[in-house]
Amino acid sequence: MLKILNKIVLLFLSAAFSLVVFAQSSADECLNCHQELDDELLMPAKNYVNDIHYKKNITCAGCHGGDATTDDDEISMSKEKGFIGVPDKTIRYEVCINCHSDEQTMKRYGSNLQVDQYKKLKNSVHFQPSYNNQGPIADCITCHSVHNIKSVNDPLSRVYPTKVVELCGSCHSSAKFMKNYTSSLPVDQVIKYKTSKHGMLNSKGDPNVAECASCHGNHDIYSINDTRSNVYATNIPKVCAKCHSDSKLMSKYGLPTDQYESWVSSVHGVALLEKDDISAPSCNDCHGNHGAVPPGVESISKVCGSCHVLNMELFEKSPHKKAFDENDFPECETCHNNHKIRYVTDDMVGTQESAVCMDCHSNEKDDKGYFVAGRMKLLIDSLKYEDKETKEILKDATQKGMDVSDAEFLLKDVRQVLIQSRTTIHTFNLDIFKESINPGFETISKVKEEGIAAVDDYYFRRLGLGISTIIVTFLVIGLYFKIRKLEKKS
Amino acid sequence: MKKSNGKTFKERSFGWIDERYDVTGLIEFAKKKSVPKFRETIWYYFGGIALLLFVIQVLSGILLLMYYQGTEDAAYESVKFISTKVSFGWLIRSVHSWSANLMVLAIFIHMFSVYFLKSFRKPRELTWYTGFILLALAMGFGFSGYLLPWNELAFFATKVGTDITRQIPVIGDSLLILLRGGEDVTGATLSRFFGFHVAVLPGLFTVFLVLHLMFIQRQGMAEPEDWRKLPESEKKQIPFFPNFTLRELLIWLIVINILAILAVFFPWELGNKADPFAPAPVGIRPEWYFMFMFQVLKLLPANILFLSGEFVGIAAFGIGIFLWFIVPFWDKRTPESRRNKAITYVGIFVVMFIIIFTILGFILD
């Protein structure tokens, strides 16, 4: 009984489906005719039945014009009926924006899609004229295809997250094509992307990981040097944070979500976002962009060293390198942190509580590191103190009207010595550190000597003036009495 | 002292020189030479003060020459070196700058005292002319010396100062090129000014100074006008040597003391090195003795009738200075040595004019 009932239901559904298809096909006479044609004239009709527009009851005439209700091609494809044939490539986007930029039309078809795509696209880099003047570089059809357009949420759509990489790569991975526009743009983005965590998961069909459009945007893509671009240096952190600060999304991958928050207050975050220093590192500078991966313990110093070259070189020759490797300590990160990198101060080194050295070293007999850290701090503090004291001497001399500009100029070298010495700390070798900092003490001693000499000279001048004034005054008085005596006599 | 032929060594030495150079004649001349003693004798010392300061200028200038380098690249650095590294270099430079200003001041006072005492009258017309030329040369010394440290203020002040010559009809542009050594104030101007300052001007100055002193020696000090009616017995005189000379020496010592105090307490500033491409700094001003002319030219309207204000100003100054120079010629009472109050009023007007516009120049700056 149940089997019979099932067969009846199946029969009924089949009949209903055939009726719907018949009703649709009978409404679009263009399709009916083209389905009976061959090759180029058949393909659009064959594909269109799977197109989302077909499902929304939009006939061929919706884009091509003409009258889809009659099978008389003299009428249906007549100019009087508005038939335009294949839209000209240079303006074919206008056919799309007729509906997609009109909120009322979109609502009529029951769509809740936004209607600002064209507005965004026309300012984007893709809407600039193509090298052969065949319309814009990329228009709606370039990405969404034609006659076979799917909803963006449809896994079969060309712009579905797992498909979009291939779509973008179809142009951006072609050196031959890209050089028509710029020879400086690389074409290895897709290759790199596939080696990244994002790319690997995307290849496995995960639509939630970042792909091209997640970072670069879709309709509103700008050159990376354009401040409006999502991937402009100062905008990147927020683009990454959109996903990486989303605890719900990140919980699927077991990733923390505090990176952005930590980075924003770091020395790098402040430099980039507050001081607009676009040379300061953002997420992609350390993690890579298309080939993004978290740096491993052993590669951290290479990442930091790409900017802090000298520090990396010194560290790699230092005794810490071996110790860190043996203990699996991430190199730079151990002392400086990763995302929340603090502004480096001299208090980071030394034997006081605030010093990072004390995280591993202690005041024990055989702990050489404790002694070295203490000495380094002492030397830096001494140089800073001497520098301050010398500046006071020079200030005093200047206030007394003495010219010590040469000494002041020389004293500027101490600042350079301090910078160099702070870098030399990464050798963690006291002898090398002393070699670096000692010229600072020598300069200070020279400058101080000049400053003191200037102050002494000031007093010497006054003393000299006093003595000479007294002598001359005595001479004046003597002469005065001599003249009086002389004139009395005469 | 050992005697030979009844004469001491000193007497014999004097006799030896006297026999050859007639020193006794000179002594006799000095003994006879006297200076009128009256209420205004004090003004007679300013010529001597100016002479002292000129000698200081020459000596300190020679010392500065040992280190100064008159090129665009080295001038500023060499003056800085003198001020900071050379032993007592700061003192020499400061003394040179201060004594230059005091010398111009002394010459001004000397000139006005001569003017008001009417000492320019017959027979001392040439003394007046040479004295006036010496003042002009002293101002030329100041103008050329101002640029030599090649600092910002001097550079732009020289630019403004030399630019004024453009207003002189016919020869203005050529004169500007001659002064600057080109269209603009450059290293060529510096070399040229250095040449004027250490060779041309000292040579001319020495010639006119010798003439000036020679005229004074030949004619003696001018007597006041009131003395013409006095009998010889009532004309008080003091011997030039030693009385007047000692008094002059006393004043010189006081001037030296003042100069030392100024040089030590107010060392002459060097400022920043001149940068021809930098915008002109605020507060460009010439030396104080050019200030009254600078200020008048600044206050004049852009156009007066159909002529430029600057041209009218320069023409007026030119005429005024020329008239001042030839005062013995147009003072009709000069030959008769009679009283002429008009001369005194003109003098008062000129002094007031210079003082007021100099003060305005510093206040309105």
JSON list of C-alpha atoms in Angstrom, two decimals, chain A residues 401 403-406 450 457 460-462 465 468-470 472-473 475-477 479-483 486-487 490, chain B residues 37 80 83-85 88 90 238-239 242-244 246-247 249-251 253-254 256-257 260-261 264-265 267 270:
[
{"chain": "A", "resi": 401, "resn": "GLY", "atom": "CA", "xyz": [77.98, 83.60, 26.80]},
{"chain": "A", "resi": 403, "resn": "ASP", "atom": "CA", "xyz": [80.70, 79.48, 22.47]},
{"chain": "A", "resi": 404, "resn": "VAL", "atom": "CA", "xyz": [80.69, 75.70, 22.95]},
{"chain": "A", "resi": 405, "resn": "SER", "atom": "CA", "xyz": [78.88, 74.80, 19.74]},
{"chain": "A", "resi": 406, "resn": "ASP", "atom": "CA", "xyz": [81.70, 72.50, 18.60]},
{"chain": "A", "resi": 450, "resn": "GLU", "atom": "CA", "xyz": [85.99, 71.61, 26.70]},
{"chain": "A", "resi": 457, "resn": "ASP", "atom": "CA", "xyz": [87.78, 80.79, 30.63]},
{"chain": "A", "resi": 460, "resn": "PHE", "atom": "CA", "xyz": [89.50, 83.98, 33.72]},
{"chain": "A", "resi": 461, "resn": "ARG", "atom": "CA", "xyz": [88.23, 86.72, 31.40]},
{"chain": "A", "resi": 462, "resn": "ARG", "atom": "CA", "xyz": [86.49, 88.46, 34.22]},
{"chain": "A", "resi": 465, "resn": "LEU", "atom": "CA", "xyz": [89.35, 92.35, 33.09]},
{"chain": "A", "resi": 468, "resn": "SER", "atom": "CA", "xyz": [93.52, 95.29, 33.95]},
{"chain": "A", "resi": 469, "resn": "THR", "atom": "CA", "xyz": [90.74, 97.69, 34.98]},
{"chain": "A", "resi": 470, "resn": "ILE", "atom": "CA", "xyz": [92.36, 98.18, 38.38]},
{"chain": "A", "resi": 472, "resn": "VAL", "atom": "CA", "xyz": [94.38, 101.25, 34.27]},
{"chain": "A", "resi": 473, "resn": "THR", "atom": "CA", "xyz": [92.33, 102.98, 36.97]},
{"chain": "A", "resi": 475, "resn": "LEU", "atom": "CA", "xyz": [97.24, 104.84, 36.11]},
{"chain": "A", "resi": 476, "resn": "VAL", "atom": "CA", "xyz": [94.34, 107.23, 35.53]},
{"chain": "A", "resi": 477, "resn": "ILE", "atom": "CA", "xyz": [94.41, 108.38, 39.16]},
{"chain": "A", "resi": 479, "resn": "LEU", "atom": "CA", "xyz": [98.01, 110.69, 35.89]},
{"chain": "A", "resi": 480, "resn": "TYR", "atom": "CA", "xyz": [95.31, 112.90, 37.29]},
{"chain": "A", "resi": 481, "resn": "PHE", "atom": "CA", "xyz": [97.46, 113.88, 40.28]},
{"chain": "A", "resi": 482, "resn": "LYS", "atom": "CA", "xyz": [100.47, 114.35, 38.03]},
{"chain": "A", "resi": 483, "resn": "ILE", "atom": "CA", "xyz": [98.48, 116.75, 35.81]},
{"chain": "A", "resi": 486, "resn": "LEU", "atom": "CA", "xyz": [102.02, 120.08, 36.89]},
{"chain": "A", "resi": 487, "resn": "GLU", "atom": "CA", "xyz": [99.34, 122.70, 36.39]},
{"chain": "A", "resi": 490, "resn": "SER", "atom": "CA", "xyz": [102.75, 126.45, 36.13]},
{"chain": "B", "resi": 37, "resn": "LYS", "atom": "CA", "xyz": [91.79, 126.60, 27.47]},
{"chain": "B", "resi": 80, "resn": "LYS", "atom": "CA", "xyz": [84.35, 81.18, 14.68]},
{"chain": "B", "resi": 83, "resn": "SER", "atom": "CA", "xyz": [86.43, 83.43, 18.68]},
{"chain": "B", "resi": 84, "resn": "THR", "atom": "CA", "xyz": [86.64, 79.94, 20.13]},
{"chain": "B", "resi": 85, "resn": "LYS", "atom": "CA", "xyz": [90.05, 78.42, 19.54]},
{"chain": "B", "resi": 88, "resn": "PHE", "atom": "CA", "xyz": [92.54, 85.72, 23.20]},
{"chain": "B", "resi": 90, "resn": "TRP", "atom": "CA", "xyz": [87.59, 86.40, 21.26]},
{"chain": "B", "resi": 238, "resn": "ILE", "atom": "CA", "xyz": [97.72, 125.24, 28.10]},
{"chain": "B", "resi": 239, "resn": "PRO", "atom": "CA", "xyz": [100.94, 123.80, 26.74]},
{"chain": "B", "resi": 242, "resn": "PRO", "atom": "CA", "xyz": [103.08, 117.83, 28.47]},
{"chain": "B", "resi": 243, "resn": "ASN", "atom": "CA", "xyz": [99.77, 119.22, 29.87]},
{"chain": "B", "resi": 244, "resn": "PHE", "atom": "CA", "xyz": [97.37, 118.57, 27.00]},
{"chain": "B", "resi": 246, "resn": "LEU", "atom": "CA", "xyz": [98.85, 113.99, 29.59]},
{"chain": "B", "resi": 247, "resn": "ARG", "atom": "CA", "xyz": [95.18, 114.96, 29.74]},
{"chain": "B", "resi": 249, "resn": "LEU", "atom": "CA", "xyz": [96.52, 110.16, 27.76]},
{"chain": "B", "resi": 250, "resn": "LEU", "atom": "CA", "xyz": [94.24, 110.14, 30.80]},
{"chain": "B", "resi": 251, "resn": "ILE", "atom": "CA", "xyz": [91.17, 110.13, 28.58]},
{"chain": "B", "resi": 253, "resn": "LEU", "atom": "CA", "xyz": [93.16, 105.23, 29.46]},
{"chain": "B", "resi": 254, "resn": "ILE", "atom": "CA", "xyz": [89.51, 105.73, 30.40]},
{"chain": "B", "resi": 256, "resn": "ILE", "atom": "CA", "xyz": [90.65, 101.71, 26.97]},
{"chain": "B", "resi": 257, "resn": "ASN", "atom": "CA", "xyz": [88.93, 100.73, 30.20]},
{"chain": "B", "resi": 260, "resn": "ALA", "atom": "CA", "xyz": [87.80, 96.37, 27.74]},
{"chain": "B", "resi": 261, "resn": "ILE", "atom": "CA", "xyz": [84.58, 96.26, 29.78]},
{"chain": "B", "resi": 264, "resn": "VAL", "atom": "CA", "xyz": [84.41, 91.28, 27.96]},
{"chain": "B", "resi": 265, "resn": "PHE", "atom": "CA", "xyz": [80.83, 91.81, 29.08]},
{"chain": "B", "resi": 267, "resn": "PRO", "atom": "CA", "xyz": [81.30, 89.97, 23.30]},
{"chain": "B", "resi": 270, "resn": "LEU", "atom": "CA", "xyz": [78.61, 85.81, 15.44]}
]
